[in-house]
Coordinates of C-alpha atoms in Angstrom, one line a residue:
M1 CA 161.5 -200.8 117.0
R2 CA 164.0 -201.0 119.8
Y3 CA 167.7 -200.3 119.2
Y4 CA 170.5 -200.8 121.6
I5 CA 173.6 -198.8 120.8
I6 CA 177.1 -198.9 122.3
S7 CA 179.7 -196.3 121.5
G8 CA 182.8 -195.7 123.7
E9 CA 184.2 -192.3 122.9
R10 CA 183.3 -188.7 121.8
S11 CA 183.6 -189.3 118.0
G12 CA 181.6 -192.5 118.2
D13 CA 179.0 -190.8 120.3
M14 CA 178.7 -188.0 117.7
H15 CA 178.3 -190.5 114.8
A16 CA 175.8 -192.6 116.7
A17 CA 173.7 -189.5 117.4
N18 CA 173.6 -188.8 113.7
L19 CA 172.5 -192.4 113.1
I20 CA 169.7 -192.0 115.7
K21 CA 168.5 -188.9 113.9
A22 CA 168.5 -190.7 110.5
I23 CA 166.7 -193.8 111.9
H24 CA 164.0 -191.5 113.5
K25 CA 163.2 -190.2 110.0
S26 CA 162.0 -193.6 108.9
D27 CA 161.0 -195.0 112.3
P28 CA 159.6 -192.1 114.4
A29 CA 158.6 -194.4 117.2
A30 CA 162.0 -195.9 117.6
Q31 CA 163.4 -196.4 121.1
F32 CA 167.1 -196.2 121.8
R33 CA 169.1 -197.3 124.8
G34 CA 172.7 -198.2 125.7
M35 CA 176.1 -196.7 126.3
A36 CA 177.1 -193.4 124.7
G37 CA 177.5 -189.8 125.7
D38 CA 176.0 -186.3 125.5
Y39 CA 175.3 -186.3 121.8
C40 CA 173.3 -189.5 121.8
Q41 CA 171.4 -188.4 124.9
A42 CA 170.5 -185.1 123.2
A43 CA 169.3 -187.1 120.2
G44 CA 166.8 -189.0 122.4
M45 CA 168.8 -192.0 123.6
D46 CA 168.3 -193.4 127.2
L47 CA 171.8 -193.9 128.6
T48 CA 172.5 -197.0 130.7
T49 CA 175.9 -195.6 131.3
H50 CA 178.1 -192.8 130.0
Y51 CA 181.1 -193.8 127.9
E52 CA 183.4 -191.8 130.2
E53 CA 183.0 -194.7 132.6
V54 CA 185.1 -196.9 130.3
A55 CA 187.0 -194.5 128.1
M56 CA 190.8 -195.0 128.1
M57 CA 193.7 -195.2 125.8
G58 CA 196.8 -197.3 125.5
F59 CA 197.5 -200.9 126.4
L60 CA 198.9 -200.1 129.9
E61 CA 196.0 -197.9 130.8
V62 CA 193.5 -200.6 129.8
V63 CA 195.3 -203.1 132.1
F64 CA 194.9 -200.7 135.1
G65 CA 191.3 -199.9 134.3
F66 CA 190.3 -203.5 133.6
R67 CA 188.1 -204.0 136.7
K68 CA 186.1 -200.9 135.8
V69 CA 185.6 -202.1 132.2
I70 CA 184.4 -205.5 133.3
K71 CA 181.9 -204.0 135.7
N72 CA 180.4 -201.9 133.0
L73 CA 180.5 -204.8 130.5
R74 CA 178.3 -206.9 132.8
L75 CA 176.0 -204.0 133.5
L76 CA 175.4 -203.5 129.8
Q77 CA 174.9 -207.2 129.2
R78 CA 172.2 -207.4 131.8
D79 CA 170.6 -204.3 130.5
L80 CA 170.7 -205.5 126.9
L81 CA 168.7 -208.6 127.8
A82 CA 166.2 -206.6 129.9
F83 CA 165.6 -204.1 127.0
N84 CA 165.3 -207.0 124.4
P85 CA 166.1 -204.9 121.3
D86 CA 165.4 -205.7 117.7
V87 CA 169.1 -205.1 117.0
L88 CA 172.4 -204.3 118.7
I89 CA 174.3 -201.5 117.0
L90 CA 178.0 -201.3 117.9
V91 CA 179.9 -198.1 117.1
D92 CA 183.7 -198.3 117.0
F93 CA 185.3 -199.1 120.4
G94 CA 186.6 -202.5 119.2
G95 CA 187.8 -204.4 122.3
F96 CA 184.8 -203.7 124.4
N97 CA 182.2 -204.0 121.6
M98 CA 183.5 -207.3 120.3
K99 CA 182.7 -208.8 123.8
M100 CA 179.2 -207.4 123.5
A101 CA 178.9 -208.8 120.0
A102 CA 179.8 -212.3 121.2
F103 CA 177.4 -212.0 124.1
A104 CA 174.5 -210.7 121.9
K105 CA 175.1 -213.3 119.2
K106 CA 174.9 -216.1 121.8
K107 CA 171.6 -214.7 123.0
G108 CA 170.1 -214.5 119.4
I109 CA 170.2 -210.7 119.1
P110 CA 171.2 -209.4 115.6
V111 CA 174.5 -207.5 115.7
H112 CA 175.3 -204.7 113.3
Y113 CA 178.7 -203.0 113.5
Y114 CA 179.1 -199.4 112.4
I115 CA 182.7 -198.3 112.2
P116 CA 184.3 -201.8 112.8
P117 CA 187.5 -202.5 114.6
K118 CA 190.7 -201.7 112.6
V119 CA 191.6 -205.4 112.2
W120 CA 193.5 -204.5 109.0
A121 CA 196.0 -202.6 111.1
W122 CA 196.8 -205.1 113.8
N123 CA 195.9 -208.5 115.1
Q124 CA 194.2 -209.5 111.8
S125 CA 193.1 -212.8 113.3
R126 CA 190.2 -210.8 115.0
V127 CA 188.5 -210.6 111.6
Y128 CA 187.3 -214.2 112.2
K129 CA 185.5 -213.1 115.4
I130 CA 183.8 -210.3 113.4
R131 CA 182.7 -212.9 110.9
A132 CA 181.4 -215.1 113.7
F133 CA 179.7 -212.4 115.9
T134 CA 178.2 -209.9 113.4
D135 CA 175.4 -209.9 110.9
K136 CA 176.4 -206.8 109.1
V137 CA 179.4 -204.5 109.0
Y138 CA 179.3 -200.8 107.9
C139 CA 182.7 -199.6 106.7
I140 CA 183.7 -195.9 106.8
L141 CA 187.0 -196.1 105.1
P142 CA 187.0 -197.0 101.3
F143 CA 189.6 -199.8 101.6
E144 CA 187.8 -201.6 104.4
E145 CA 184.9 -203.1 102.3
P146 CA 187.2 -205.2 100.0
F147 CA 189.3 -206.2 103.0
F148 CA 186.3 -207.6 104.9
K149 CA 184.7 -209.2 101.9
K150 CA 187.9 -211.1 101.4
F151 CA 186.9 -212.9 104.6
S152 CA 183.3 -213.5 103.5
I153 CA 181.9 -210.8 105.8
D154 CA 178.8 -208.9 104.8
A155 CA 180.3 -205.5 104.6
T156 CA 179.4 -202.3 102.9
Y157 CA 181.2 -199.0 102.5
V158 CA 178.6 -196.3 103.6
G159 CA 180.7 -193.2 103.3
N160 CA 182.5 -191.4 106.1
P161 CA 180.4 -190.1 109.0
L162 CA 182.5 -186.9 109.2
M163 CA 180.9 -185.8 106.0
D164 CA 177.5 -185.6 107.8
E165 CA 179.1 -183.4 110.5
I166 CA 181.0 -181.1 108.1
Q167 CA 178.1 -180.7 105.7
N168 CA 175.8 -179.6 108.5
F169 CA 178.4 -177.2 110.0
Q170 CA 177.6 -173.5 110.0
P171 CA 180.5 -171.2 111.0
H172 CA 179.8 -169.0 114.0
P173 CA 179.6 -165.5 112.6
F174 CA 181.4 -163.9 115.6
F175 CA 183.9 -166.7 116.5
H176 CA 186.7 -164.3 117.2
Q177 CA 184.6 -161.9 119.3
K178 CA 182.9 -164.7 121.2
N179 CA 186.3 -166.2 122.2
E180 CA 188.1 -162.9 122.6
L181 CA 190.6 -163.7 119.9
S182 CA 192.7 -161.2 118.0
Y183 CA 192.7 -161.2 114.2
K184 CA 196.3 -162.6 113.9
P185 CA 196.5 -165.8 111.8
I186 CA 195.4 -168.8 113.8
I187 CA 197.4 -172.0 114.3
A188 CA 195.2 -174.6 115.9
L189 CA 196.4 -177.1 118.5
L190 CA 194.3 -180.2 118.8
P191 CA 195.7 -182.3 121.7
G192 CA 192.9 -184.9 121.6
S193 CA 189.6 -185.6 123.3
R194 CA 190.7 -188.0 126.0
K195 CA 192.4 -187.2 129.4
Q196 CA 195.5 -189.2 128.6
E197 CA 195.9 -187.6 125.2
V198 CA 195.8 -184.1 126.5
E199 CA 198.2 -185.0 129.3
N200 CA 200.7 -186.5 126.8
M201 CA 200.4 -184.0 124.0
L202 CA 199.6 -180.5 125.2
L203 CA 202.7 -179.4 127.0
V204 CA 205.0 -180.2 124.0
M205 CA 202.6 -178.4 121.7
L206 CA 202.8 -175.3 123.9
D207 CA 206.6 -175.3 123.6
V208 CA 206.2 -174.3 120.0
V209 CA 204.2 -171.1 120.5
A210 CA 207.1 -168.7 121.2
M211 CA 208.7 -169.4 117.8
F212 CA 205.7 -168.0 115.9
P213 CA 205.1 -164.4 117.3
N214 CA 203.1 -163.3 114.2
A215 CA 200.4 -166.0 114.8
Q216 CA 198.0 -166.8 117.6
F217 CA 197.8 -170.3 118.9
V218 CA 194.4 -171.6 119.9
V219 CA 193.7 -174.9 121.7
A220 CA 190.7 -177.0 120.8
G221 CA 189.3 -178.1 124.2
V222 CA 186.6 -180.6 125.0
S223 CA 184.3 -180.1 127.9
N224 CA 183.8 -183.8 128.8
I225 CA 187.3 -184.0 130.5
D226 CA 188.7 -182.1 133.5
Q227 CA 189.3 -178.5 132.4
E228 CA 192.3 -178.3 134.7
L229 CA 194.2 -180.2 132.0
Y230 CA 194.1 -177.0 129.9
K231 CA 195.5 -174.8 132.7
P232 CA 199.1 -174.8 131.2
A233 CA 197.7 -173.2 128.1
E234 CA 195.8 -170.5 130.0
Q235 CA 198.9 -169.8 132.2
K236 CA 200.8 -169.0 129.0
G237 CA 198.0 -166.7 127.8
I238 CA 196.9 -169.1 125.1
K239 CA 193.2 -169.3 124.4
V240 CA 191.3 -172.6 124.8
V241 CA 188.0 -172.8 123.0
F242 CA 185.7 -175.6 124.1
N243 CA 183.6 -177.7 121.7
Q244 CA 184.3 -175.4 118.8
T245 CA 186.8 -177.5 116.8
Y246 CA 185.1 -177.0 113.5
D247 CA 184.9 -173.2 113.9
L248 CA 188.6 -173.2 114.9
L249 CA 189.6 -175.3 111.8
H250 CA 187.4 -173.0 109.6
H251 CA 189.7 -170.1 110.6
A252 CA 193.1 -171.8 111.1
I253 CA 196.0 -171.5 108.6
A254 CA 197.8 -174.5 110.1
A255 CA 197.3 -177.1 112.8
V256 CA 199.2 -179.5 115.1
V257 CA 196.9 -182.5 115.5
T258 CA 196.9 -185.6 117.7
S259 CA 196.5 -188.7 115.6
G260 CA 192.9 -189.9 115.4
T261 CA 189.6 -188.7 113.8
A262 CA 190.8 -185.1 114.0
T263 CA 193.4 -185.6 111.3
L264 CA 190.8 -186.4 108.8
E265 CA 188.6 -183.6 110.0
T266 CA 191.5 -181.2 109.6
A267 CA 192.1 -182.5 106.1
L268 CA 188.5 -182.1 105.1
F269 CA 188.7 -178.4 106.3
R270 CA 191.8 -178.2 104.1
V271 CA 194.0 -177.0 106.9
P272 CA 197.7 -177.9 106.5
Q273 CA 198.7 -180.0 109.5
V274 CA 201.4 -181.9 111.4
V275 CA 200.2 -185.1 112.9
V276 CA 201.6 -186.0 116.3
Y277 CA 201.2 -188.9 118.8
K278 CA 202.7 -190.1 122.0
T279 CA 201.6 -192.6 124.6
S280 CA 203.3 -194.3 127.6
Y281 CA 206.6 -196.0 126.7
L282 CA 205.2 -199.5 127.5
S283 CA 202.1 -199.0 125.4
Y284 CA 204.2 -197.7 122.6
L285 CA 206.5 -200.8 122.6
I286 CA 203.5 -203.1 122.7
G287 CA 201.8 -201.2 119.9
K288 CA 204.9 -201.1 117.8
R289 CA 205.1 -204.9 117.8
L290 CA 201.4 -205.4 117.1
V291 CA 200.5 -202.6 114.6
K292 CA 201.3 -203.5 111.0
I293 CA 200.6 -200.4 109.0
K294 CA 202.9 -197.8 107.4
Y295 CA 201.0 -194.8 108.7
I296 CA 198.9 -193.8 111.8
S297 CA 196.9 -190.9 110.5
L298 CA 193.7 -191.5 108.6
V299 CA 194.8 -189.0 105.9
N300 CA 197.9 -191.0 105.0
L301 CA 196.1 -194.3 105.3
I302 CA 193.3 -193.3 102.9
A303 CA 195.7 -191.8 100.4
D304 CA 198.1 -194.8 100.9
R305 CA 201.0 -192.4 100.9
E306 CA 202.5 -189.6 103.0
V307 CA 200.4 -186.6 102.6
V308 CA 201.0 -185.1 106.1
K309 CA 204.0 -185.5 108.3
E310 CA 203.7 -187.8 111.3
L311 CA 205.8 -187.2 114.4
I312 CA 205.4 -190.3 116.7
Q313 CA 206.8 -190.9 120.2
D314 CA 210.4 -189.7 120.3
A315 CA 210.0 -187.7 117.1
F316 CA 207.2 -185.7 118.8
N317 CA 209.2 -182.8 120.1
A318 CA 209.0 -179.0 119.8
K319 CA 212.0 -178.7 117.5
S320 CA 210.4 -181.1 114.9
I321 CA 207.0 -179.5 115.1
I322 CA 208.5 -176.1 114.6
F323 CA 210.4 -177.3 111.5
E324 CA 207.3 -178.9 110.0
L325 CA 205.1 -175.8 110.7
N326 CA 207.7 -173.6 109.0
Q327 CA 207.5 -175.9 106.0
L328 CA 203.7 -175.7 105.9
L329 CA 203.7 -171.9 106.3
G330 CA 206.7 -170.9 104.4
S331 CA 207.0 -173.3 101.4
I332 CA 204.3 -172.8 98.8
P333 CA 205.1 -176.0 96.9
H334 CA 205.0 -178.0 100.2
K335 CA 201.7 -176.6 101.2
A336 CA 200.3 -177.2 97.6
K337 CA 201.5 -180.8 97.8
V338 CA 199.5 -181.3 101.1
L339 CA 196.4 -179.7 99.7
D340 CA 196.6 -181.9 96.6
G341 CA 196.7 -184.9 98.9
Y342 CA 193.6 -183.6 100.7
T343 CA 191.8 -183.5 97.4
E344 CA 192.7 -187.1 96.7
V345 CA 191.5 -188.1 100.1
K346 CA 188.2 -186.3 99.7
R347 CA 187.6 -188.0 96.3
K348 CA 188.2 -191.4 97.8
I349 CA 185.8 -190.8 100.6
G350 CA 183.0 -189.4 98.5
D351 CA 180.2 -187.2 99.8
Q352 CA 177.4 -189.7 100.6
S353 CA 175.7 -189.4 104.1
A354 CA 176.9 -192.4 106.1
S355 CA 174.2 -192.1 108.7
L356 CA 171.4 -192.2 106.0
S357 CA 173.1 -195.1 104.2
V358 CA 173.4 -197.1 107.4
S359 CA 169.8 -196.4 108.5
K360 CA 168.4 -197.5 105.2
I361 CA 170.4 -200.8 105.1
L362 CA 169.7 -201.4 108.8
L363 CA 166.0 -201.0 108.5
D364 CA 165.9 -203.2 105.4
C365 CA 167.7 -205.9 107.3
I366 CA 165.3 -205.7 110.2
D367 CA 162.3 -205.8 107.9
K368 CA 163.6 -209.0 106.3
K369 CA 163.9 -210.8 109.6

């Protein structure tokens, strides 16, 4: 069968690649095409375009990059029709993918949405578009299934795709030697996986380093963005390890983490963390008006309470980060409270393989066509 997949960032690319591998187990002759990245390409997908062509963050950044997005949207729409797939699989990347969903539905192509838009967080009216333009929704957060079913959407909680990655992870036996690290305790800095995130987050994170002389700080870098962005860390003698986040978390005693998927990954590795986030001032003002949730980190959202401290916008500063890290490193009761919260989050997520669950349901749906 023929599958057209669209994912728009690194985490979506990783989860889509695992789904491709799961589908191949039941459909060895499967053909995959669409927009994704290096992970999907390595898994056997033919890329129409790389997600880097449209990846951006924040409301203001989207406005300035609008022309580029429209160009790639039209390219994918033409390519979708030419490929004529059995199904369109959308992975995260809500704004862009909902436009693709509407287009595909109009053309009679079944639309399955894996990692649906977070309509429970803001602009809840979008849920009616999901109902209109999708045939099946695969939820990765436990509270999403009842939310979508409330609107008569065919939704199923399939587990969280991070569990696939973490269960398959094998620590590098010589991580320290490979990266020329000392054996001081490691505090991990995770500034994000997008250009704008690293620009906004890294410099403030680095201002914390001098206050913890008995630890070594290590930055989790990604190779798909300009490595010049990490120069400030290297100039301060701080190591940057590329594409080794899980190894880094495996060894870390604490972490400062940009809000996103990485907060949940850090929790699943049971590393005490401070969650941080900052965007452009205009994007923040717009987001503050639209977003209707108590927390921004996945850890706190899943637990439905504050498990980890969130430092957002003006609260994101070196002084606050230093205070919170000292709490995590110096207060045994505080650290224990965080780790208890992680246990609760893990219980709610479960340990099922999301990619295998999705592939089974997906193939059943196609067979019933």
